[in-house]
Amino acid sequence: LPWARRPLNTSSRSLPIVQSAREPPPDRGSLAAPRRPADRRPGRSANFVAMARTVAAALLCAAARAAAAASEHVAYGFDTPDMFVEFGQTLPIPPELQRPTGSATQTVVPGPDGGTALRFDWEFKWTDFVGLLYFQTGNITGFRGCTDKSQLRLRYRVPTPVTGSMLPPREDQSGFGDRPGEGDPWQPMMVFGLYDAKDCQLGDLCFTQDWAAVGPGGLEVYTANFDAFADDSSEWRELRLGICGGYQIKNPWLLAPELGAQHGNLVLDVGEVTGVTIGVTTDPRQKAFARGAVEFADLTCIEPDEPVDPCAVDSRKDPAVRAAHEFMPDIALDKARAYDRRSAAEQVCWEMCAADPRCLYWMLDTLFVSAHVNSELNGCWFYDAIGEGTVGAKPTTPPGRIVESYWSRDPTKRGAICDVCACSEVAGGRAADCAGRDLATVPAFDDVTLISLDLSDNPRLTLIGPEAFRGLEASLERLVL
C-alpha cells in the first residue's frame, strides 16, 4: 500500500492517521506506486494491511518513548543500599563531645511504576551539638546529563508516620510559648542538598561522600528544605524544583554560605554536581528519639514541553499563601519574643505561618553559627503580636546571611473591621473605633470605606506593616494611633 510506505515523521508531536483498509487510498500523485495485478488469494490483502498497521503503531510508540526519554534523565536512581549515613560523626567536633545522634538502615523495596526504591528506617534526636541524620553519596556522574534540563524531580514516600517525637516542656521564660507542655510535637524537617564541585579546589576530596570537602575552598552546597513528614498518607509524592540556586531566599535552591565555598561563581551548576545529601533534622528542644521511615525512588532531571523560568518552579510553594504575606524591609524581630520557631524551615515559613492560626508575624534567618546556640539556628520565628522592644535593625553580617520579616494579610486572622471594632455612620461617611480592643494587627477592611479610623490604646499593636490600609487610600481622612 503506497500510503503505508511513507516515512513517519517521528519529530512531530501529532500522530499520523493510519488509513482504514476499507477506505480507498488517497490520491498521492507522484508518490503513488505503479499498479500491480490484484492478488486474488483470500486474506492476503487483509493480512498485509494488519501487519502494516502493527508496524506503524510500533514505530509510533518507539518515537513517543524516545521523545519522553529525551526530556528526562535520571541523575541518581537510589538503586543500591550504599549511601553514607551521617549522624554527627564527621563534623569537626571531638567524638567525646559529640555522641551519635541516631542510626538508620537501608533496604531496597518495591517502588512506583514497577521499579524499586531505597527505604531508610531511622531514629535520631538532638544530641550534644547537633540534631541531624543525613543520607549522602558522592562521586556521582549522572548529573552530567542534566546540563540541558531546567528542573529536578525527587520522588519520595513517607510510608509510616513519625513516632516517638515527644514535645519537650515549654517554659514561660523561654519566649517560645505561654502554655508549658502543650501543643503539637515538632516534626522533623527534610533537607535536600546538592554538592556543586565546579570550583572545588581540594582534589579528590571534592568527590567524597561525606563532608570532608565542605568548607573554604571546597564544594558549594545548595539546600532545599521541606516539611515532608507532615504528610502521613503513605502516597508517593514529587518534589519538583527548578535548577536555580543562589543567595535569594525565594530561589528553589539556597546557597548555604556557612557550609559551602564562597570563592566560586555562587550559581548552581547542575552538570558539576558530584554529590547528593537527603536527611532529616530537628530542633534542639527535641530531646526524645523520633523514629520514622522514608523511601526515595529516583532523582530525575526533566525538561517540560513548554519553557518555564526555572527560578519560578517550586512545588513547595503555595502562590496564594505567598501573596497573603507582606514583606517588611529593613527590620528584624527579637527571636526571644517569638511564641514558637521551626528550625531548618526558612524556605517554607510562609506556608507554616499560614497553617498556624496564631501566626500574625514571622521572621526567617539563614544563619547557622553553632548548633548548641539555640538563638542562632537557621529557621522561622513566629509571633502573635509585636510588643515594645520586639523590632530592631536588620543584621548585615556575616556576608550571605538572609534575614527577612513578614506580616500576614490573611483577613481571617485579622478579622473584619466592623466585627472587631465599633463602626458608625458619621458626617461624610463611616468611622471605625478600634481604641482599647487589644488588637495585635490592623483589621481587614474588605469592601468597607472609612473616613476615620482610631487604633489608639492597643499596646500589642506597635508595628503596622506595609499595605495595612490597602483600600482606604482614597477615603481615609483621619487616623489615630
XYZ file of C-alpha atoms in Angstrom:
481
model
C 0.000 0.000 0.000
C 1.655 3.243 -1.077
C 0.498 5.332 1.903
C 1.833 2.710 4.344
C 5.322 3.011 2.840
C 5.642 6.734 3.546
C 8.349 7.523 6.176
C 6.954 8.509 9.597
C 7.821 11.977 10.859
C 8.883 10.968 14.378
C 9.764 14.532 15.319
C 6.150 15.655 15.064
C 4.042 15.690 18.226
C 0.863 14.872 16.262
C 0.386 11.228 15.413
C -0.219 10.305 11.725
C -3.566 8.679 10.998
C -3.339 5.134 9.621
C -5.832 4.712 6.819
C -8.531 2.095 7.308
C -8.332 -0.945 4.980
C -11.950 -0.370 3.981
C -11.285 3.111 2.631
C -9.769 3.745 -0.791
C -6.222 5.052 -0.794
C -5.890 8.820 -1.203
C -4.577 10.298 -4.399
C -0.859 10.760 -3.706
C 0.061 11.968 -7.169
C 3.648 11.170 -7.982
C 4.043 9.297 -4.677
C 1.729 6.515 -5.776
C 3.344 3.203 -6.688
C 2.687 1.604 -10.096
C -0.400 -0.563 -10.155
C 0.135 -4.292 -9.956
C -2.229 -7.113 -10.819
C -4.572 -7.802 -7.946
C -3.724 -10.831 -5.793
C -6.921 -12.843 -5.560
C -5.744 -15.219 -2.839
C -8.216 -14.966 0.088
C -6.964 -12.944 3.142
C -3.685 -11.845 1.575
C -4.636 -8.139 1.370
C -6.235 -8.033 4.833
C -3.212 -9.689 6.449
C -0.834 -7.251 4.801
C -2.857 -4.248 5.965
C -2.987 -5.585 9.533
C 0.766 -6.106 9.518
C 1.357 -2.599 8.173
C -0.829 -1.105 10.872
C 1.022 -3.066 13.571
C 4.410 -1.913 12.298
C 3.240 1.698 12.092
C 1.890 1.582 15.648
C 5.154 0.092 16.920
C 7.148 2.845 15.219
C 4.924 5.500 16.747
C 5.277 4.011 20.235
C 9.039 3.884 19.833
C 9.089 7.518 18.726
C 6.971 8.549 21.727
C 9.262 6.672 24.108
C 12.305 8.305 22.535
C 10.758 11.762 22.896
C 9.899 11.098 26.563
C 13.379 9.777 27.247
C 14.898 12.864 25.666
C 13.016 15.115 28.142
C 14.076 13.163 31.259
C 17.380 11.965 32.618
C 17.840 10.021 35.852
C 20.668 11.683 37.754
C 20.555 9.262 40.678
C 18.411 6.150 40.902
C 18.701 5.062 44.568
C 19.387 1.562 43.244
C 21.672 0.134 45.925
C 21.761 0.463 49.735
C 25.216 2.019 49.856
C 24.595 5.640 50.806
C 26.774 7.060 53.554
C 24.822 7.766 56.748
C 25.955 10.869 58.597
C 24.883 11.076 62.256
C 27.338 13.663 63.518
C 30.476 11.543 63.337
C 32.250 13.511 60.577
C 31.611 17.000 61.927
C 34.663 18.921 63.164
C 33.753 18.186 66.793
C 35.751 15.802 69.012
C 33.889 12.492 69.393
C 33.984 12.779 73.171
C 31.926 15.968 72.817
C 29.598 14.813 70.040
C 27.855 11.495 70.596
C 25.997 9.819 67.696
C 22.629 11.399 67.051
C 20.981 8.182 65.882
C 21.112 5.406 63.313
C 19.472 4.191 60.112
C 19.131 1.085 57.958
C 18.858 0.942 54.155
C 16.740 -1.534 52.204
C 15.775 -1.853 48.530
C 11.975 -2.110 48.316
C 9.347 -2.027 45.544
C 8.886 1.469 44.140
C 6.420 3.243 41.871
C 5.728 2.182 38.273
C 7.074 -1.316 38.876
C 10.541 -0.075 39.815
C 12.471 -0.085 43.065
C 13.094 2.418 45.830
C 15.585 2.820 48.641
C 13.999 2.788 52.091
C 15.574 4.333 55.180
C 14.284 3.379 58.611
C 15.715 5.912 61.004
C 15.743 7.137 64.572
C 17.543 10.172 65.967
C 17.311 13.027 68.438
C 19.120 16.231 69.235
C 22.371 15.150 70.868
C 25.024 17.487 72.241
C 25.639 19.998 69.415
C 23.544 18.697 66.517
C 20.236 17.073 65.650
C 20.573 15.582 62.187
C 20.705 12.367 60.244
C 21.793 12.578 56.591
C 21.977 10.055 53.761
C 24.770 11.069 51.395
C 26.516 9.866 48.296
C 29.443 11.251 46.334
C 31.315 10.817 43.058
C 28.057 10.894 41.082
C 28.399 11.257 37.322
C 24.683 11.212 36.481
C 24.280 14.976 36.680
C 26.468 15.420 33.609
C 23.392 14.576 31.548
C 21.375 17.368 33.138
C 23.005 20.389 31.517
C 20.131 20.804 29.051
C 17.403 20.342 31.696
C 15.728 23.041 33.783
C 14.059 21.115 36.638
C 14.798 18.396 39.190
C 12.186 15.919 40.409
C 12.581 13.842 43.562
C 10.049 11.059 44.067
C 9.653 10.063 47.701
C 7.199 8.491 50.111
C 6.710 8.597 53.875
C 5.329 5.075 54.459
C 4.650 5.464 58.192
C 4.023 8.476 60.449
C 6.815 9.715 62.687
C 6.564 8.279 66.190
C 8.320 8.918 69.473
C 8.676 12.636 68.772
C 7.725 13.981 72.175
C 7.147 17.620 72.920
C 9.676 18.905 75.453
C 8.414 21.253 78.199
C 7.921 24.859 77.182
C 8.778 27.392 79.839
C 7.175 30.803 80.114
C 10.600 32.421 80.419
C 11.870 30.801 77.237
C 9.891 33.110 74.971
C 8.612 30.145 72.954
C 5.008 29.648 74.000
C 2.933 30.525 77.028
C 1.411 27.097 77.721
C 4.139 24.798 79.068
C 3.871 21.224 77.874
C 1.016 21.859 75.421
C 0.973 21.922 71.652
C 1.906 19.629 68.794
C 5.241 17.812 68.554
C 7.910 19.364 66.389
C 8.043 17.172 63.328
C 11.499 16.704 61.788
C 12.220 18.644 58.617
C 13.645 17.062 55.493
C 16.673 18.708 53.921
C 17.720 18.065 50.322
C 21.196 19.187 49.280
C 23.392 19.252 46.171
C 27.208 19.470 46.175
C 28.475 21.640 43.306
C 32.162 20.847 42.618
C 32.705 23.272 39.736
C 35.102 25.455 41.704
C 36.222 22.928 44.326
C 39.968 23.165 44.947
C 40.502 20.141 47.178
C 41.302 17.485 44.596
C 39.914 14.025 45.313
C 38.130 15.284 48.413
C 35.668 17.011 46.092
C 34.238 13.595 45.229
C 33.884 12.026 48.682
C 30.501 11.101 50.094
C 30.965 12.705 53.495
C 31.511 16.333 54.486
C 35.280 16.321 54.048
C 35.116 18.898 51.242
C 32.538 21.200 52.837
C 34.123 24.489 53.821
C 36.650 27.015 52.470
C 37.998 26.035 49.055
C 35.590 23.139 48.818
C 32.132 22.441 47.491
C 29.275 24.868 47.040
C 26.317 23.472 48.993
C 22.782 24.200 47.789
C 19.897 23.193 50.042
C 16.120 22.872 49.814
C 14.205 22.080 52.999
C 10.595 20.995 53.151
C 8.030 19.592 55.581
C 7.859 16.098 54.100
C 6.849 14.339 57.319
C 3.691 16.408 57.699
C 2.196 14.124 55.029
C 1.493 10.699 56.525
C -0.761 9.439 53.725
C 1.922 6.936 52.584
C 1.334 8.055 48.976
C 4.183 8.687 46.535
C 4.922 12.391 46.238
C 7.021 14.560 43.954
C 9.245 17.428 44.981
C 9.860 19.497 41.866
C 12.403 22.302 41.925
C 13.804 24.471 39.171
C 17.544 24.300 38.613
C 18.133 27.772 40.025
C 20.283 28.435 43.070
C 21.912 31.349 44.829
C 21.629 33.686 47.806
C 17.985 34.650 47.195
C 15.644 33.025 49.731
C 12.942 32.604 47.093
C 15.222 30.594 44.809
C 14.391 26.879 44.747
C 17.944 26.116 45.910
C 19.535 28.217 48.619
C 23.296 28.549 48.765
C 24.400 27.781 52.318
C 27.362 30.131 52.894
C 28.160 28.727 56.332
C 28.598 25.239 54.843
C 29.909 25.706 51.334
C 32.629 27.550 49.480
C 32.294 31.248 48.721
C 35.065 31.503 46.155
C 33.150 30.085 43.158
C 30.573 31.605 40.844
C 27.832 31.224 43.506
C 25.476 29.771 40.891
C 24.180 26.198 40.843
C 25.994 24.391 38.010
C 23.915 21.227 37.774
C 26.300 19.483 35.391
C 29.048 19.806 38.023
C 27.082 18.272 40.896
C 29.031 15.333 42.316
C 27.118 14.598 45.500
C 23.623 14.433 46.960
C 22.515 14.593 50.566
C 18.991 13.980 51.836
C 18.258 13.880 55.505
C 16.172 14.826 58.488
C 16.907 17.455 61.076
C 15.170 18.545 64.234
C 15.045 21.284 66.820
C 17.438 21.491 69.803
C 14.414 21.316 72.104
C 13.693 17.818 70.785
C 15.406 15.586 73.362
C 13.432 12.360 72.761
C 14.103 9.930 69.914
C 11.997 10.439 66.799
C 11.501 7.368 64.619
C 10.254 7.054 61.081
C 10.895 5.891 57.545
C 11.244 7.451 54.116
C 11.610 5.935 50.642
C 13.267 7.507 47.586
C 12.565 6.270 44.057
C 14.668 8.497 41.804
C 16.156 11.933 41.331
C 15.499 12.939 37.729
C 16.354 15.973 35.615
C 13.468 16.962 33.361
C 12.697 19.458 30.652
C 8.984 20.300 30.217
C 7.337 20.634 26.835
C 6.705 24.326 27.420
C 9.607 26.515 28.575
C 9.267 27.736 32.180
C 11.507 30.033 34.192
C 13.387 27.526 36.409
C 13.588 30.049 39.257
C 9.776 30.012 39.404
C 9.435 26.206 39.657
C 8.981 25.134 43.270
C 6.322 22.611 44.306
C 6.744 23.583 47.977
C 5.181 26.972 47.383
C 1.506 27.884 47.582
C 1.154 31.027 45.423
C -1.971 32.226 47.258
C -0.243 31.856 50.620
C 2.842 33.687 49.425
C 0.722 36.554 48.121
C -1.026 36.917 51.509
C 2.228 37.736 53.367
C 3.718 41.197 53.081
C 7.464 41.759 53.311
C 8.626 44.306 55.934
C 12.007 45.644 54.746
C 14.916 46.810 56.865
C 13.765 45.358 60.194
C 14.392 42.260 62.293
C 12.305 40.840 65.146
C 13.567 39.778 68.559
C 13.797 35.984 68.494
C 13.309 35.708 72.259
C 9.823 37.232 71.934
C 8.526 34.694 69.407
C 5.914 32.232 70.642
C 7.439 29.426 68.564
C 10.025 28.601 65.929
C 10.862 25.883 63.409
C 14.496 25.088 62.786
C 15.735 24.377 59.246
C 12.463 25.614 57.736
C 13.395 29.038 56.395
C 12.302 28.265 52.825
C 8.738 27.318 53.810
C 7.963 29.828 56.592
C 5.099 31.291 54.535
C 3.198 28.024 54.443
C 3.904 27.239 58.102
C 2.618 30.609 59.276
C -0.490 30.253 57.125
C -1.285 26.901 58.762
C -0.954 28.329 62.303
C -3.971 30.415 63.451
C -1.834 32.288 65.971
C 0.786 33.460 63.484
C 0.400 37.129 62.547
C 4.060 37.999 62.008
C 7.184 35.973 61.345
C 10.854 36.205 60.552
C 13.331 33.939 58.797
C 17.058 33.782 59.352
C 19.505 31.616 57.407
C 22.314 31.981 59.933
C 23.735 28.721 61.288
C 26.589 29.509 63.640
C 26.804 26.798 66.248
C 24.182 24.156 66.719
C 24.169 24.460 70.500
C 23.381 28.194 70.413
C 19.623 27.963 70.137
C 19.060 31.575 69.146
C 21.490 31.286 66.257
C 19.943 28.342 64.398
C 18.535 28.897 60.928
C 14.759 28.699 60.591
C 11.490 30.563 61.184
C 10.301 32.551 64.216
C 6.554 33.120 64.710
C 4.789 35.967 66.573
C 1.184 36.540 67.609
C 1.894 40.179 68.480
C 4.684 42.727 68.260
C 5.261 44.294 71.653
C 7.584 47.079 72.725
C 11.205 46.275 72.005
C 10.459 43.485 69.501
C 11.501 45.429 66.392
C 15.168 46.057 65.708
C 17.561 46.736 62.859
C 18.276 44.025 60.338
C 21.740 42.467 60.842
C 24.178 42.803 57.963
C 26.807 40.220 58.933
C 28.110 37.720 58.103
C 28.078 38.020 54.287
C 25.377 35.919 52.687
C 23.102 35.916 55.729
C 19.421 36.438 54.903
C 17.029 37.930 57.466
C 13.503 38.798 56.326
C 10.357 39.757 58.267
C 6.741 39.450 57.113
C 3.213 40.018 58.366
C 0.070 38.112 57.423
C -2.657 39.939 55.488
C -4.982 36.952 55.847
C -8.416 38.559 56.536
C -9.491 35.547 58.594
C -6.679 36.117 61.080
C -7.067 39.894 61.097
C -10.845 39.914 61.486
C -13.300 42.150 59.625
C -13.093 45.768 60.770
C -16.736 46.095 61.794
C -16.662 42.744 63.623
C -13.705 43.571 65.880
C -14.294 47.326 66.149
C -17.283 49.652 66.520
C -18.370 51.071 63.159
C -20.731 54.029 62.928
C -22.094 56.460 60.391
C -20.705 59.976 60.685
C -20.943 63.077 58.609
C -19.313 62.362 55.293
C -19.033 58.579 55.647
C -18.255 55.786 58.115
C -15.910 55.683 61.120
C -14.348 52.724 62.958
C -13.448 52.965 66.645
C -10.838 50.297 67.493
C -9.460 52.009 70.596
C -8.715 49.693 73.529
C -9.605 46.491 71.663
C -6.319 44.686 72.456
C -5.546 44.430 68.760
C -2.331 42.765 67.626
C -2.728 43.620 63.958
C -4.716 46.037 61.798
C -8.141 44.550 60.955
C -9.175 43.743 57.403
C -11.286 46.321 55.575
C -12.625 44.240 52.689
C -15.170 46.456 50.953
C -15.680 48.856 53.872
C -14.945 52.504 53.118
C -13.832 54.598 56.094
C -13.113 58.256 56.571
C -11.988 57.852 60.211
C -10.050 55.077 61.993
C -8.977 55.064 65.636
C -6.354 52.414 66.571
C -5.163 54.008 69.811
C -4.711 52.272 73.176
C -3.667 48.886 71.739
C -0.372 48.051 73.482
C 0.221 44.939 71.375
C -0.124 46.906 68.146
C 3.288 48.528 67.888
C 4.030 47.630 64.273
C 1.890 48.402 61.233
C 3.082 46.555 58.180
C 3.130 47.726 54.573
C -0.234 47.689 52.776
C -2.119 47.514 56.088
C -4.516 50.249 54.912
C -4.932 48.928 51.389
C -8.328 50.008 50.058
C -8.575 53.142 52.235
C -6.128 55.298 50.291
C -8.828 57.409 48.647
C -11.286 57.730 51.544
C -9.399 57.830 54.877
C -9.175 61.367 56.276
C -8.437 60.760 59.979
C -6.126 58.143 61.534
C -5.468 57.924 65.288
C -2.608 55.713 66.504
